[in-house]
Short mmCIF file of C-alpha atoms in Angstrom, two decimals:
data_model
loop_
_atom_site.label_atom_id
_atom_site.label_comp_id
_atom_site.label_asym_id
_atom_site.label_seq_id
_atom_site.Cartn_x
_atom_site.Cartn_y
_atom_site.Cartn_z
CA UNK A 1363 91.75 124.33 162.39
CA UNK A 1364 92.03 126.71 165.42
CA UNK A 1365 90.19 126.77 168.97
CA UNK A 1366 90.53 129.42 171.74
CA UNK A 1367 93.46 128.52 173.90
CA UNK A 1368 94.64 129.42 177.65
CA UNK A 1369 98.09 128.01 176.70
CA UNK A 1370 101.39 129.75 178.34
CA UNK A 1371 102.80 129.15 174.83
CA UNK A 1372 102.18 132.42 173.02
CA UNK A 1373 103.84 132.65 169.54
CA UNK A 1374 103.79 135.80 167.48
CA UNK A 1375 101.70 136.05 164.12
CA UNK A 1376 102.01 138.51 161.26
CA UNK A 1377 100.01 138.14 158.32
CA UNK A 1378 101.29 138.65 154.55
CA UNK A 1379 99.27 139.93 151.44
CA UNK A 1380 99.08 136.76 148.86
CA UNK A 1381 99.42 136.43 144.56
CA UNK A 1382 95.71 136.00 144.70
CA UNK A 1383 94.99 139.49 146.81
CA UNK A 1384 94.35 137.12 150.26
CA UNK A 1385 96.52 137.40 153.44
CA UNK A 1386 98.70 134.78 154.50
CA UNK A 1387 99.19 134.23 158.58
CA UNK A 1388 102.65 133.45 159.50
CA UNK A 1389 103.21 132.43 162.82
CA UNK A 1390 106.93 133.15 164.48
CA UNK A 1391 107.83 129.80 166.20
CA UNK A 1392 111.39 130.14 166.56
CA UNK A 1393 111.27 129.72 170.43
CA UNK A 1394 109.22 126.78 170.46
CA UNK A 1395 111.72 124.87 167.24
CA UNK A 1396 114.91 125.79 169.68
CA UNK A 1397 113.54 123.27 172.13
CA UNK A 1398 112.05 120.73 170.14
CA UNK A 1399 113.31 117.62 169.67
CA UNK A 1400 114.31 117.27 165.76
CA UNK A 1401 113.06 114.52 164.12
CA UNK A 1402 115.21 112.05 161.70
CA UNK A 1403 112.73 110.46 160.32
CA UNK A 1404 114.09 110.13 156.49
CA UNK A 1405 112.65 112.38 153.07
CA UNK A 1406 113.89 110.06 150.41
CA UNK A 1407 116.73 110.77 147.70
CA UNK A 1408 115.54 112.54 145.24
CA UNK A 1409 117.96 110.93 142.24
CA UNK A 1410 116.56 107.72 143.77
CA UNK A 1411 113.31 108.82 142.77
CA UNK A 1412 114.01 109.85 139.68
CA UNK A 1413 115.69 106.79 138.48
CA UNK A 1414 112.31 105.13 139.50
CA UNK A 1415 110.52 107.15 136.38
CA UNK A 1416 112.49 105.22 133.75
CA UNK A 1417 110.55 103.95 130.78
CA UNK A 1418 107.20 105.41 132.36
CA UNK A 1419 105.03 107.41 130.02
CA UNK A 1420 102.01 108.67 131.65
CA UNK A 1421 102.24 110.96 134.64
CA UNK A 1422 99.71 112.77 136.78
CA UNK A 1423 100.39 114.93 140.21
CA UNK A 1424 98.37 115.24 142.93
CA UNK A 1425 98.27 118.79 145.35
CA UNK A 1426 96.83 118.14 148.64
CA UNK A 1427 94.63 120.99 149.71
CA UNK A 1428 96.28 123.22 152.70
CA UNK A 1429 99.11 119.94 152.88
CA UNK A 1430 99.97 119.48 156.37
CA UNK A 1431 96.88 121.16 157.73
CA UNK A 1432 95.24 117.46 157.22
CA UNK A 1433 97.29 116.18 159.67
CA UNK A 1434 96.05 116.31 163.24
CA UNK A 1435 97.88 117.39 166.20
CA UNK A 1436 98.19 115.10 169.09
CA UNK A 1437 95.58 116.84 171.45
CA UNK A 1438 98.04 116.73 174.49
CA UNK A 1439 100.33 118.76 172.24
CA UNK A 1440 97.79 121.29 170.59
CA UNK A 1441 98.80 124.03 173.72
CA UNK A 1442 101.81 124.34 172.75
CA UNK A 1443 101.09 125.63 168.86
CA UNK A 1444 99.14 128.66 170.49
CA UNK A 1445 99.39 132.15 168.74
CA UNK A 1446 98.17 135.42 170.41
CA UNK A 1447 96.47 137.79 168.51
CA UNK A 1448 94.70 140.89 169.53
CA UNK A 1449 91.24 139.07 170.65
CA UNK A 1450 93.54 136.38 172.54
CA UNK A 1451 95.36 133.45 172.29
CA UNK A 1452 94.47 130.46 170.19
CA UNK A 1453 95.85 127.11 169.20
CA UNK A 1454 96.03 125.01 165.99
CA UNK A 1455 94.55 121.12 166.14
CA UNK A 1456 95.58 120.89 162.70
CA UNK A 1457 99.57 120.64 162.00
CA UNK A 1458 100.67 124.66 161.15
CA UNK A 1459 103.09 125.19 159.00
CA UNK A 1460 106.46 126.73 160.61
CA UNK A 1461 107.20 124.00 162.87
CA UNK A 1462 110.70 122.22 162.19
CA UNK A 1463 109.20 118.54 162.46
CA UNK A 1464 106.74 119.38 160.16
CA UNK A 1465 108.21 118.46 156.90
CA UNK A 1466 109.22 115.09 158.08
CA UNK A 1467 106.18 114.25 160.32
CA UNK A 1468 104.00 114.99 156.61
CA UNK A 1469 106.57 112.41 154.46
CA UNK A 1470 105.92 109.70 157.28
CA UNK A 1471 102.40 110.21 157.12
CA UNK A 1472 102.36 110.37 153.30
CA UNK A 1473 104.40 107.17 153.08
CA UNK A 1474 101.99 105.37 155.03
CA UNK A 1475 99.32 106.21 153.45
CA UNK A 1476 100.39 105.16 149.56
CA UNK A 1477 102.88 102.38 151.39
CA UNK A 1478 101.93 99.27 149.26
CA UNK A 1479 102.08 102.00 145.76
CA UNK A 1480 105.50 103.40 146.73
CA UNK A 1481 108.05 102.79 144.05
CA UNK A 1482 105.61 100.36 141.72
CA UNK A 1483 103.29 103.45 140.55
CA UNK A 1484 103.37 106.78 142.87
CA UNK A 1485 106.38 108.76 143.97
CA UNK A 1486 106.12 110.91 147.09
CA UNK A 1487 108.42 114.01 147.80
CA UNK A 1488 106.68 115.70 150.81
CA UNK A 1489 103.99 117.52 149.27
CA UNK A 1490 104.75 116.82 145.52
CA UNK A 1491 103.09 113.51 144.70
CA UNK A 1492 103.58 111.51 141.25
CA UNK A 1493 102.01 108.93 139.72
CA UNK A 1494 103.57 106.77 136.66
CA UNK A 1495 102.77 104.53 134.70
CA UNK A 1496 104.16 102.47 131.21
CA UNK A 1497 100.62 102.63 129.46
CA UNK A 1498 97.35 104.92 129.62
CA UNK A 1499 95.27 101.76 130.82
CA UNK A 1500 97.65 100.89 133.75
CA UNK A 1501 97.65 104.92 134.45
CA UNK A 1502 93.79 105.07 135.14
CA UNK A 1503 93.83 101.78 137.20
CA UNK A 1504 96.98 103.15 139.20
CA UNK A 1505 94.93 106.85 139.51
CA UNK A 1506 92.13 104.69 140.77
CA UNK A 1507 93.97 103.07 143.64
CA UNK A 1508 95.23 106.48 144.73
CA UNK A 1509 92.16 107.79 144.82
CA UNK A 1510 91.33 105.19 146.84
CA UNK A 1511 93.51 106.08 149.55
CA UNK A 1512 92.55 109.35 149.48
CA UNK A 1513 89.28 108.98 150.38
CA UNK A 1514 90.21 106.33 152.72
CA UNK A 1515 92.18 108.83 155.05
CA UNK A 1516 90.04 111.26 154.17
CA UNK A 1517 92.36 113.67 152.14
CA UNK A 1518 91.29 116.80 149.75
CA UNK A 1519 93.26 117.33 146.70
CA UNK A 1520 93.03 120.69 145.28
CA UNK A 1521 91.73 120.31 141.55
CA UNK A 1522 93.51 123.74 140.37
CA UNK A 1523 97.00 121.78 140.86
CA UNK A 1524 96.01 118.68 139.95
CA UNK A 1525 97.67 117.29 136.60
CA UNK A 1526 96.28 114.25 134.77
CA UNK A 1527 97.39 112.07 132.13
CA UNK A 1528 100.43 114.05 131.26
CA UNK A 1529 102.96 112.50 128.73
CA UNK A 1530 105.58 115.29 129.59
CA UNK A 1531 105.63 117.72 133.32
CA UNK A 1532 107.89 118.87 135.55
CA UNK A 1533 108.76 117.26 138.83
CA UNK A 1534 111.78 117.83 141.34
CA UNK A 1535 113.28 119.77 139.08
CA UNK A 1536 113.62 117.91 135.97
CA UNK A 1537 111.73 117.56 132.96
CA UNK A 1538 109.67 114.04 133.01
CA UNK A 1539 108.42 112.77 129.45
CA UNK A 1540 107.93 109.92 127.42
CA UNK A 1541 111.20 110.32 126.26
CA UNK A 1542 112.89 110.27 129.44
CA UNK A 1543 114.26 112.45 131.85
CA UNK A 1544 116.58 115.76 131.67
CA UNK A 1545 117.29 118.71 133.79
CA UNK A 1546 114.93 121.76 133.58
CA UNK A 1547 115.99 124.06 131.45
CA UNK A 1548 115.30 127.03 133.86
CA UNK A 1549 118.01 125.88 135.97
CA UNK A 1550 120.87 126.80 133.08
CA UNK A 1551 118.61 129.73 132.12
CA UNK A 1552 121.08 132.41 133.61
CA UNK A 1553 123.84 131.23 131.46
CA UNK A 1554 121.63 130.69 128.56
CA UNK A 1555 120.05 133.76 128.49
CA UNK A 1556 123.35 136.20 128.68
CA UNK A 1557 123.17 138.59 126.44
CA UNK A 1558 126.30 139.29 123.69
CA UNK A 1559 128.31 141.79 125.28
CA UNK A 1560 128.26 145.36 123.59
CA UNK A 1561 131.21 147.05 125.32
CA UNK A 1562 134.29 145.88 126.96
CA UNK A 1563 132.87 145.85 130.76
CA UNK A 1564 130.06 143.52 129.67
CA UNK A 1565 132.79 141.49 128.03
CA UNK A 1566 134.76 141.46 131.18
CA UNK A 1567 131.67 140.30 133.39
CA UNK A 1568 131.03 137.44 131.43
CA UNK A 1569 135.00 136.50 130.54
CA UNK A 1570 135.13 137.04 134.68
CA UNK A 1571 132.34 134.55 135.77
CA UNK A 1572 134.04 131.82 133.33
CA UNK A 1573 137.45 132.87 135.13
CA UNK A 1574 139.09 133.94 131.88
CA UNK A 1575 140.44 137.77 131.01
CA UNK A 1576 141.40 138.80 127.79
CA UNK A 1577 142.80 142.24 127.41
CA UNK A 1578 141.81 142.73 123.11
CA UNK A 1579 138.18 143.75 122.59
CA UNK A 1580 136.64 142.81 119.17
CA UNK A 1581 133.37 141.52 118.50
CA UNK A 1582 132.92 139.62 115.35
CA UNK A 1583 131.70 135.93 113.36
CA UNK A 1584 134.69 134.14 115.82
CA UNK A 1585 134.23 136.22 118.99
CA UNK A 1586 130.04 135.61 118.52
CA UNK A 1587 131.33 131.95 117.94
CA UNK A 1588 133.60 131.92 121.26
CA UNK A 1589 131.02 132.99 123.25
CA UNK A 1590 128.37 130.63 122.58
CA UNK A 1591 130.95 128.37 123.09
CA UNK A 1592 132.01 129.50 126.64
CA UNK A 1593 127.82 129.22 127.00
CA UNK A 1594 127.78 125.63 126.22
CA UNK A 1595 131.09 124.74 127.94
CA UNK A 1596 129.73 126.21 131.41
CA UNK A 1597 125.98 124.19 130.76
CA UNK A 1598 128.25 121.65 129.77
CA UNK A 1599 128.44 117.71 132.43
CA UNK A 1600 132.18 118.70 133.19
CA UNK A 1601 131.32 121.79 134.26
CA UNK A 1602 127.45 121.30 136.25
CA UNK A 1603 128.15 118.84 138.01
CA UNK A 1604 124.83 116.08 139.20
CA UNK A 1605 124.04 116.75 142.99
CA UNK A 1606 125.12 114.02 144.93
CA UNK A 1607 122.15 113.87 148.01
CA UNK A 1608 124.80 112.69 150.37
CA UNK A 1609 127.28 115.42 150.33
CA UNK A 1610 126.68 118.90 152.11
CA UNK A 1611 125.30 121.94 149.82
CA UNK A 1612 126.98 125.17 149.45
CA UNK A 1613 124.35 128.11 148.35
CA UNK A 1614 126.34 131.30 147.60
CA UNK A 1615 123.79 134.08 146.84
CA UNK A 1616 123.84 138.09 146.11
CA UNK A 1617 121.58 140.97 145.44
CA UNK A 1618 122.43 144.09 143.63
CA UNK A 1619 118.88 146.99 143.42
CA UNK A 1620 117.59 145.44 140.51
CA UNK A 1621 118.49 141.47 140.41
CA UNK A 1622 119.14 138.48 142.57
CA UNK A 1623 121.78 135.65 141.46
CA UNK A 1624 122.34 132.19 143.26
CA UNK A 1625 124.58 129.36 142.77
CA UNK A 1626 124.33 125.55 143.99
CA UNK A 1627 127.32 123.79 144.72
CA UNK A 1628 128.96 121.04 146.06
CA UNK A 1629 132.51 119.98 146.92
CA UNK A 1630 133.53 116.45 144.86
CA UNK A 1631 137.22 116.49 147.05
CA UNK A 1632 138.46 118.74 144.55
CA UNK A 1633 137.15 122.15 145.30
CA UNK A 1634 133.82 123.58 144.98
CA UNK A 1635 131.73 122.63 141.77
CA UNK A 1636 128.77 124.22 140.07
CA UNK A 1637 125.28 122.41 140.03
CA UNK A 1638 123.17 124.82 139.27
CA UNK A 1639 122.57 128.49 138.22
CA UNK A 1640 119.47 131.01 138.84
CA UNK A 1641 118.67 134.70 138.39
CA UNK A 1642 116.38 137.07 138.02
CA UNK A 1643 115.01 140.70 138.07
CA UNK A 1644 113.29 141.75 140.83
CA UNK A 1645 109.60 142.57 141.19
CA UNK A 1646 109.06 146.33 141.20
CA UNK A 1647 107.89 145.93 145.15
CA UNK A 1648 111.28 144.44 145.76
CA UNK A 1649 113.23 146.57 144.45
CA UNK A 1650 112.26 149.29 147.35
CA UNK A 1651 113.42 146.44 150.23
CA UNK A 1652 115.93 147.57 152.10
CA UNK A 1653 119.53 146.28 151.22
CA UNK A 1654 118.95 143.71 154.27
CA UNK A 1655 115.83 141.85 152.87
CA UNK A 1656 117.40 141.89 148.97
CA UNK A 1657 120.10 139.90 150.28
CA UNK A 1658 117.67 137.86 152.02
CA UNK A 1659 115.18 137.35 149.30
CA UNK A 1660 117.81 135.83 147.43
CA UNK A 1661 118.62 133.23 149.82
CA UNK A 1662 115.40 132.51 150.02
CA UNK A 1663 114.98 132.25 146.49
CA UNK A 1664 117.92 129.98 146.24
CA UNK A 1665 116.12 127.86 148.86
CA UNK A 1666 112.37 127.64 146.98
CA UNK A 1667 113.78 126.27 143.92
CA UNK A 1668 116.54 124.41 144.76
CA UNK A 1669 114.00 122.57 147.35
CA UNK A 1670 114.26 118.96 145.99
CA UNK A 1671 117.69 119.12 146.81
CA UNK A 1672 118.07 121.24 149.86
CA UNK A 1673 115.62 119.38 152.27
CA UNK A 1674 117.00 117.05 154.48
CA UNK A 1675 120.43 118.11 153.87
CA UNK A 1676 123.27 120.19 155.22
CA UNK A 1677 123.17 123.57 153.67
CA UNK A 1678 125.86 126.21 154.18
CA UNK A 1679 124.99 129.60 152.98
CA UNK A 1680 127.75 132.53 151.72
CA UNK A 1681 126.43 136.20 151.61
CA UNK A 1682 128.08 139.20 151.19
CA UNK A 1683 125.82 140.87 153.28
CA UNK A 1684 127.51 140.27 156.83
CA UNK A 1685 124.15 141.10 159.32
CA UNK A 1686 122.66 138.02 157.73
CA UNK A 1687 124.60 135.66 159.86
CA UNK A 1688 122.65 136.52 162.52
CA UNK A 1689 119.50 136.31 161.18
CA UNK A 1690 118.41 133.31 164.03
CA UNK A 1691 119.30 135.61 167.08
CA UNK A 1692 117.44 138.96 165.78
CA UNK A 1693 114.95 140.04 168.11
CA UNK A 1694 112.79 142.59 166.07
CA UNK A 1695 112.23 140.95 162.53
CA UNK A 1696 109.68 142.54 160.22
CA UNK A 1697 106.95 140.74 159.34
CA UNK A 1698 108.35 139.66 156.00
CA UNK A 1699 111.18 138.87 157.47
CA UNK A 1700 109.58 136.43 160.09
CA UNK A 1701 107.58 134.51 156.99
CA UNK A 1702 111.00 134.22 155.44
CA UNK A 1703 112.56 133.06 158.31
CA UNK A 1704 109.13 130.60 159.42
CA UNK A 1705 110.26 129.08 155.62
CA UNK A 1706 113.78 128.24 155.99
CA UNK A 1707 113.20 126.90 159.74
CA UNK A 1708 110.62 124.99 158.99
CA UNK A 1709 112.18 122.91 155.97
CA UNK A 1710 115.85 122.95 156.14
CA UNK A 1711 118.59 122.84 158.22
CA UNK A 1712 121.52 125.31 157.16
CA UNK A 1713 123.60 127.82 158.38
CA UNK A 1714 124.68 131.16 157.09
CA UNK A 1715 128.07 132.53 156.85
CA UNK A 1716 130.04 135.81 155.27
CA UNK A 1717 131.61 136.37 152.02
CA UNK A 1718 132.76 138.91 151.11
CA UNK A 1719 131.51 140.30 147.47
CA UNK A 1720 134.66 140.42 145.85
CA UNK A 1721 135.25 136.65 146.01
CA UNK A 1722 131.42 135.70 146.00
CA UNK A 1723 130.37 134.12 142.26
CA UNK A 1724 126.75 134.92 142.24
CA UNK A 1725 127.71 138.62 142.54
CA UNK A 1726 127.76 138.24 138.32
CA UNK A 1727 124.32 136.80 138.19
CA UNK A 1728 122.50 139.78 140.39
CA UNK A 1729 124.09 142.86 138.15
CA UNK A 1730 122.96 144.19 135.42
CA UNK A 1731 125.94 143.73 132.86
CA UNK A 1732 126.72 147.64 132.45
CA UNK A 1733 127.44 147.54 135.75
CA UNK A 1734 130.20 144.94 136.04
CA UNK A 1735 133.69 144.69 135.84
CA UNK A 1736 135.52 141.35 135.80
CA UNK A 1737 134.46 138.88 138.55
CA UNK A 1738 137.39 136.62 139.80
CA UNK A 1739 135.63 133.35 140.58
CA UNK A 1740 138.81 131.08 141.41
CA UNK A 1741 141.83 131.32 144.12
CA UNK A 1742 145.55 131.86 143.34
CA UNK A 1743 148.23 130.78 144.75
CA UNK A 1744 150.12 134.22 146.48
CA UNK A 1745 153.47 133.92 143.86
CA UNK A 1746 150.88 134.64 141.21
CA UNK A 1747 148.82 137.13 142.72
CA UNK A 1748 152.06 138.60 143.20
CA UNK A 1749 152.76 138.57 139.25
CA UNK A 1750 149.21 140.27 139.13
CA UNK A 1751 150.12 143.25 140.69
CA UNK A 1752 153.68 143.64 139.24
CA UNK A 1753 152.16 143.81 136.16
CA UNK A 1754 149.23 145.84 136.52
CA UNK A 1755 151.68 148.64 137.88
CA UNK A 1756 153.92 148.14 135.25
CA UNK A 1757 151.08 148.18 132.07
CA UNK A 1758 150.49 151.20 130.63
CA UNK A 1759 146.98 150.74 130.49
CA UNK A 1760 146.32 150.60 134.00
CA UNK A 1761 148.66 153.87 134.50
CA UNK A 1762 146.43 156.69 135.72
#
């Protein structure tokens, strides 16, 4: 995978501990993607995919051992992937991960391999590979032909993340089954799994993030009632909207010491819409991260499983956390940092921008409820805001 190199190219490496207890090397080419010419080659829809899964009913996927490390690099090019270390400089001849044509240089290679399968029995997304088929006898003969090509171009599959034969399984973020297709229920779990509220604030947060406020507190049969209905109207198709692959995506993220929350939207000509929601508590490692690197797990959290439908398109990221927007031009990253940073660089092309917390809607989904007032999640017009303030100063419950 790596030789000894002389190259004048010297990125930085850092390494990473791994679930399994290994290390992971992550190598810092930042300065090398600011001069490379960006490829266009195309990764496909991913609702045009989907739609191709209709009426199937046997599904296997296929992980390709180290993915874009079987793909070789052009040997006139190999110098300039070269990484210093402390006993020297060396080079990849195998395609590393962190450089920004990577993802797309892997789908063209990918599509030629399976190019006489794609869209009759196998479905590739970069490294996530399906194959489909309408009956168990077609399935094995369409397994066979992949296999095939495999060991045609000479590519390992890695058996642990292999699945075979599989009449329901998740793939770019839906649910595939003989039944047919639906959203993954992970990606409403945030609203779904909000507790009933046991005090006024925790009323408030939840009444906020659905932009309602209601001043009486009373928790019984129809308020129980209400709010499982609030629950269904926000997981609800007027309300989570379907991404459209065409139109930019707006991540707005936010990180409080204990949770991260994300949102997915998109703008439909009338304003911002919801597609998707996520949360959850952090790891007990994470939550000793500096305020800096909570804010920027959760972007990159936003960005891991929201993948399908943040590659290849134009991503705009809001943070309350204001250094952030200058993540690109920071000289003296940590090394988790850099690995986060080698991530998004690598496989997307965004930007990040400010917002402040009071205005920023994934500030509900990082807090523990205790903690939150009510979150305003929609503009007004100044002649009301002005009615706002008149009458908070005028109610006596807002008198201190």
């Amino acid at each position: 995978f790596i030789r000894p190199s002389t190259s004048p190219f010297a990125a930085p490496i850092l390494f990473t501990p791994k679930k399994d207890g290994g290390l992971r090397m992550c190598t810092d080419y930042r300065a090398l993607n600011r001069v490379t010419i960006k490829s266009r080659y195309p990764i496909p829809r991913t609702d045009e995919l989907i739609d191709n899964l209709r009426g199937a009913r046997y599904f296997s996927k296929i992980d390709l051992r180290g993915g874009y490390y079987q793909i070789r690099v052009f040997a006139d090019d190999c110098h300039k992937t070269a990484f210093r270390t402390r006993y020297g400089s060396y080079e990849y001849t195998v395609m590393p991960f962190g450089l920004t044509n990577a993802p797309s240089t892997f789908q063209l290679t990918m599509n030629g391999v399976f190019r006489d399968l794609l869209d009759k029995c196998v479905i590739i997304y970069l490294d996530d590979n399906l194959i489909y088929s309408t009956t168990r006898e077609q399935h094995l003969k369409d397994l066979e032909a992949v296999f095939q090509r495999l060991q045609q171009h000479r590519l390992i599959t890695k058996g642990s993340k292999c699945e075979f034969l599989k009449q329901e399984l998740e793939f770019l973020g839906h649910v595939i089954s003989t039944e047919g297709i639906r959203i993954d229920p992970k990606k409403l779990r945030a609203i779904q799994e909000w507790k009933p509220p046991t005090n006024l604030q925790q009323l408030q947060s939840f009444l906020g993030f659905v932009n309602y406020k209601g001043t009486f507190y009373e928790w019984g049969e129809k308020q129980q009632a209400a709010f499982e209905a609030l629950k269904k109207l926000l997981m609800s198709p007027s309300v989570l909207r379907i991404a459209d692959p065409d139109r930019p995506f707006e991540v707005i993220t936010d990180a409080s010491d204990i949770a991260i929350g994300v949102v997915l939207m998109q703008d439909f000509g009338n304003g911002l819409q919801p597609i998707a929601y996520e949360s959850r508590k952090m790891q007990s490692a994470e939550r000793n991260y500096p305020v800096h690197d909570k804010e920027m797990l959760a972007i990159v959290h936003a960005f891991k499983i929201w993948r399908c439908y943040l590659t290849g398109a134009d991503v705009t990221v809001r943070t309350d956390h204001k250094s952030l927007q200058y993540l690109r031009a920071q000289p003296n990253l940590n090394p988790r940092q850099i690995c986060w940073l080698d991530y998004l660089e690598s496989n997307f092309t965004y930007k990040i921008t400010y917002k402040k917390g009071a205005n920023n809607i994934a500030d509900a989904l990082s807090r523990p409820s205790a903690q939150l007032a009510a979150v305003l999640v929609a503009q007004s017009n100044p002649l009301l805001s002005g009615l706002f303030t008149h009458g908070y100063s005028t109610d006596p419950f807002f008198t201190f």
